[in-house]
Amino acid sequence: MSVAPALEGPFRLPASPEASDLVAKYFRGLGDPLRVRILELLRSEGELSVGELARLLGEPQPKVSNHLACLRWCGFVETQRRHRSVLNRIADQRVLTMLDLASELLAENAEHVACCERIDARAG
């Protein structure tokens, strides 16, 4: 396993290629519509099990579980065991702030983003 480059304080440009790669990888954690939907459900419902999320999303539980693992790994979601259930929740209020800021910025540029072919065409 490689060691991630240290980001001293808030991320600032110009950044090293390693730090830029790390930030891009972090945002790719949000790069799937299902992961964004999971975060929005956790925002509205608070804490949910993977089974509850799968039912509400209409997706197979293993698929939701895999996406939750990515969200946990990036620090967007955390789990808490309650009795026999493992509940998922937003890990940090700043995750919701980030989603809110993205929504505000997107509202001003949604048409361009919707028809952009460059973003989807690029392979990670």
XYZ file of N, CA and C in Angstrom:
372
model
N 0.853 -1.174 0.000
C 0.000 0.000 0.000
C 0.897 1.233 0.000
N 0.622 2.185 -0.871
C 1.440 3.389 -0.940
C 1.022 4.382 0.140
N 1.962 5.230 0.482
C 1.707 6.241 1.497
C 1.208 7.497 0.805
N 0.124 8.051 1.301
C -0.462 9.256 0.709
C 0.412 10.458 1.032
N 0.517 11.402 0.084
C 1.271 12.618 0.368
C 0.571 13.430 1.446
N 1.359 14.064 2.268
C 0.790 14.882 3.343
C 0.247 16.176 2.771
N -0.920 16.550 3.208
C -1.491 17.845 2.848
C -1.401 18.708 4.088
N -0.532 19.676 4.045
C -0.340 20.565 5.189
C -1.448 21.605 5.193
N -2.231 21.671 6.251
C -3.296 22.674 6.347
C -4.272 22.528 5.198
N -5.008 23.597 4.898
C -5.938 23.553 3.767
C -5.178 23.357 2.457
N -5.778 22.617 1.542
C -5.178 22.372 0.229
C -5.046 23.691 -0.508
N -3.862 23.975 -0.986
C -3.599 25.228 -1.692
C -2.908 24.943 -3.020
N -3.198 25.763 -4.000
C -2.509 25.687 -5.286
C -1.368 26.682 -5.287
N -0.277 26.489 -5.999
C -0.039 25.287 -6.804
C 0.310 24.112 -5.911
N -0.234 22.983 -6.260
C -0.026 21.780 -5.461
C 0.937 20.852 -6.179
N 1.553 19.998 -5.419
C 2.404 18.976 -6.025
C 1.508 18.026 -6.824
N 2.074 17.348 -7.809
C 1.264 16.369 -8.550
C 0.665 15.306 -7.629
N 1.412 14.895 -6.613
C 0.907 13.866 -5.698
C -0.292 14.367 -4.903
N -0.200 15.603 -4.413
C -1.313 16.172 -3.646
C -2.528 16.377 -4.541
N -2.300 16.833 -5.772
C -3.410 17.013 -6.718
C -4.079 15.682 -7.022
N -3.278 14.636 -7.192
C -3.838 13.302 -7.436
C -4.696 12.847 -6.262
N -4.227 13.125 -5.048
C -4.969 12.721 -3.856
C -6.313 13.445 -3.765
N -6.324 14.735 -4.043
C -7.575 15.500 -4.004
C -8.526 15.011 -5.091
N -8.004 14.749 -6.295
C -8.853 14.241 -7.375
C -9.445 12.883 -6.998
N -8.639 12.032 -6.377
C -9.133 10.719 -5.958
C -10.225 10.866 -4.899
N -10.032 11.808 -3.992
C -11.038 12.076 -2.958
C -12.375 12.452 -3.601
N -12.342 13.350 -4.578
C -13.585 13.760 -5.227
C -14.176 12.650 -6.083
N -13.353 11.732 -6.591
C -13.909 10.589 -7.324
C -14.748 9.707 -6.405
N -14.519 9.816 -5.096
C -15.378 9.108 -4.147
C -16.833 9.532 -4.271
N -17.053 10.720 -4.804
C -18.412 11.224 -5.049
C -18.805 11.078 -6.519
N -17.948 10.440 -7.303
C -18.118 10.405 -8.745
C -19.108 9.389 -9.274
N -19.938 8.843 -8.439
C -20.948 7.895 -8.878
C -22.312 8.379 -8.387
N -23.302 8.431 -9.275
C -24.624 8.922 -8.864
C -25.220 8.159 -7.682
N -24.967 6.858 -7.599
C -25.527 6.085 -6.483
C -24.904 6.523 -5.160
N -23.612 6.834 -5.157
C -22.983 7.297 -3.922
C -23.553 8.642 -3.491
N -23.830 9.511 -4.437
C -24.447 10.801 -4.101
C -25.853 10.572 -3.553
N -26.603 9.649 -4.152
C -27.950 9.340 -3.655
C -27.897 8.766 -2.245
N -26.900 7.936 -1.969
C -26.734 7.390 -0.619
C -26.520 8.524 0.370
N -25.644 9.454 0.039
C -25.385 10.580 0.941
C -26.637 11.415 1.161
N -27.401 11.640 0.104
C -28.627 12.434 0.249
C -29.651 11.708 1.120
N -29.742 10.391 0.979
C -30.656 9.630 1.849
C -30.203 9.684 3.301
N -28.911 9.558 3.527
C -28.409 9.638 4.901
C -28.608 11.031 5.473
N -28.554 12.036 4.616
C -28.833 13.401 5.070
C -30.278 13.503 5.546
N -31.201 12.965 4.768
C -32.622 13.134 5.096
C -33.102 12.170 6.185
N -32.521 10.975 6.232
C -33.019 9.951 7.157
C -32.175 9.807 8.420
N -30.975 10.334 8.409
C -30.090 10.191 9.571
C -29.242 8.950 9.471
N -29.642 7.885 10.122
C -28.891 6.631 10.132
C -29.719 5.534 9.477
N -29.069 4.772 8.598
C -29.750 3.678 7.913
C -28.814 2.484 7.790
N -29.389 1.297 7.842
C -28.617 0.079 7.587
C -28.445 -0.077 6.079
N -27.533 -0.951 5.681
C -27.336 -1.191 4.259
C -28.606 -1.766 3.637
N -29.322 -2.606 4.376
C -30.581 -3.157 3.870
C -31.636 -2.092 3.644
N -31.738 -1.160 4.578
C -32.698 -0.059 4.426
C -32.316 0.817 3.236
N -31.028 1.100 3.101
C -30.578 1.902 1.958
C -30.889 1.193 0.645
N -30.605 -0.104 0.579
C -30.863 -0.867 -0.643
C -32.343 -0.825 -1.006
N -33.199 -0.993 -0.008
C -34.645 -0.966 -0.258
C -35.086 0.404 -0.761
N -34.628 1.470 -0.101
C -35.027 2.824 -0.494
C -34.478 3.219 -1.860
N -33.301 2.697 -2.196
C -32.681 3.024 -3.480
C -33.148 2.107 -4.605
N -33.762 0.973 -4.249
C -34.167 0.003 -5.263
C -32.976 -0.656 -5.936
N -31.912 -0.867 -5.171
C -30.676 -1.464 -5.692
C -30.341 -2.710 -4.883
N -29.593 -3.642 -5.478
C -29.187 -4.837 -4.733
C -28.290 -4.472 -3.547
N -28.478 -5.173 -2.448
C -27.721 -4.874 -1.238
C -26.205 -4.964 -1.445
N -25.674 -5.977 -2.174
C -24.218 -6.016 -2.367
C -23.676 -4.783 -3.101
N -24.441 -4.285 -4.054
C -24.023 -3.085 -4.786
C -23.967 -1.881 -3.850
N -24.998 -1.713 -3.033
C -25.035 -0.603 -2.077
C -23.904 -0.749 -1.065
N -23.660 -1.965 -0.626
C -22.591 -2.221 0.336
C -21.225 -1.832 -0.231
N -20.987 -2.155 -1.496
C -19.721 -1.777 -2.138
C -19.564 -0.268 -2.214
N -20.631 0.436 -2.543
C -20.564 1.899 -2.617
C -20.378 2.505 -1.226
N -21.010 1.920 -0.229
C -20.810 2.391 1.147
C -19.357 2.215 1.584
N -18.740 1.120 1.174
C -17.333 0.894 1.521
C -16.461 2.009 0.960
N -16.734 2.423 -0.256
C -15.991 3.534 -0.861
C -16.226 4.824 -0.081
N -17.469 5.092 0.255
C -17.796 6.310 1.012
C -17.157 6.297 2.399
N -17.102 5.136 3.018
C -16.434 5.033 4.328
C -14.933 5.251 4.178
N -14.342 4.637 3.178
C -12.903 4.734 2.961
C -12.481 6.186 2.763
N -13.310 6.960 2.076
C -13.000 8.380 1.828
C -13.353 9.270 3.019
N -14.050 8.722 4.003
C -14.400 9.502 5.180
C -15.709 10.261 5.069
N -16.529 9.926 4.076
C -17.820 10.590 3.919
C -18.872 9.986 4.846
N -18.746 8.692 5.107
C -19.732 7.944 5.889
C -18.997 7.180 6.989
N -19.678 7.005 8.110
C -19.153 6.166 9.190
C -20.261 5.229 9.638
N -19.868 4.188 10.353
C -20.851 3.218 10.839
C -20.867 3.203 12.356
N -22.005 2.749 12.860
C -22.150 2.549 14.298
C -22.990 1.298 14.499
N -22.502 0.418 15.344
C -23.257 -0.796 15.657
C -24.290 -0.453 16.723
N -25.532 -0.825 16.452
C -26.605 -0.639 17.420
C -27.360 -1.961 17.510
N -27.192 -2.628 18.640
C -27.745 -3.971 18.851
C -27.187 -4.901 17.775
N -28.046 -5.442 16.939
C -27.569 -6.340 15.885
C -27.466 -5.646 14.540
N -27.703 -4.359 14.506
C -27.651 -3.613 13.249
C -26.385 -2.775 13.164
N -25.906 -2.598 11.943
C -24.827 -1.654 11.667
C -25.460 -0.513 10.891
N -25.421 0.668 11.476
C -26.057 1.833 10.868
C -25.009 2.733 10.235
N -25.365 3.280 9.089
C -24.503 4.201 8.353
C -25.018 5.612 8.551
N -24.082 6.550 8.651
C -24.463 7.958 8.793
C -23.363 8.826 8.196
N -23.704 10.080 7.951
C -22.724 11.050 7.466
C -21.653 11.206 8.544
N -20.392 11.145 8.135
C -19.291 11.156 9.099
C -18.981 12.541 9.646
N -19.257 13.567 8.863
C -18.844 14.915 9.248
C -19.796 15.911 8.584
N -20.237 16.881 9.321
C -21.163 17.892 8.797
C -20.592 18.591 7.564
N -19.266 18.669 7.463
C -18.645 19.331 6.307
C -18.919 18.594 5.004
N -19.213 17.293 5.079
C -19.598 16.548 3.882
C -20.884 17.143 3.316
N -21.840 17.432 4.186
C -23.102 18.037 3.743
C -22.873 19.449 3.231
N -21.992 20.187 3.878
C -21.656 21.534 3.407
C -21.062 21.461 2.008
N -20.189 20.485 1.776
C -19.580 20.314 0.460
C -20.650 19.997 -0.588
N -21.593 19.129 -0.253
C -22.675 18.810 -1.187
C -23.552 20.025 -1.454
N -23.817 20.815 -0.417
C -24.611 22.035 -0.593
C -23.901 23.025 -1.504
N -22.599 23.205 -1.305
C -21.829 24.113 -2.161
C -21.818 23.622 -3.602
N -21.670 22.314 -3.786
C -21.707 21.756 -5.137
C -23.058 22.022 -5.791
N -24.139 21.883 -5.039
C -25.480 22.148 -5.582
C -25.637 23.605 -5.983
N -25.127 24.505 -5.152
C -25.198 25.933 -5.475
C -24.414 26.249 -6.738
N -23.208 25.725 -6.840
C -22.389 25.968 -8.030
C -23.014 25.325 -9.257
N -23.544 24.131 -9.103
C -24.173 23.431 -10.211
C -25.410 24.168 -10.710
N -26.151 24.774 -9.816
C -27.356 25.510 -10.213
C -27.025 26.605 -11.223
N -25.829 27.149 -11.128
C -25.408 28.212 -12.045
C -24.836 27.659 -13.345
N -24.546 26.377 -13.397
C -23.844 25.826 -14.544
C -24.381 24.456 -14.972
N -25.582 24.115 -14.554
C -26.127 22.770 -14.777
C -26.218 22.408 -16.254
N -26.617 23.343 -17.090
C -26.785 23.042 -18.514
C -25.461 22.628 -19.152
N -24.396 23.344 -18.824
C -23.088 23.000 -19.382
C -22.596 21.649 -18.868
N -22.774 21.411 -17.595
C -22.318 20.147 -17.014
C -23.101 18.986 -17.623
N -24.405 19.161 -17.797
C -25.253 18.090 -18.326
C -24.840 17.666 -19.730
N -24.378 18.600 -20.539
C -24.024 18.248 -21.917
C -22.516 18.096 -22.125
N -21.742 18.157 -21.068
C -20.290 18.011 -21.183
C -19.931 16.568 -21.521
N -19.205 16.381 -22.603
C -18.763 15.048 -22.997
C -17.352 14.756 -22.505
N -16.621 15.766 -22.104
C -15.228 15.580 -21.694
C -15.107 14.867 -20.352
N -15.994 15.144 -19.418
C -15.880 14.548 -18.087
C -16.086 13.043 -18.158
N -17.157 12.595 -18.803
C -17.450 11.165 -18.881
C -16.479 10.422 -19.790
N -15.912 11.111 -20.776
C -15.028 10.458 -21.741
C -13.665 10.128 -21.149
N -13.262 10.848 -20.126
C -11.943 10.635 -19.520
C -11.941 9.393 -18.658
N -10.952 8.586 -18.849
C -10.769 7.424 -17.966
C -9.869 7.838 -16.825
N -10.316 7.492 -15.563
C -9.635 7.843 -14.338
C -8.180 7.749 -14.425
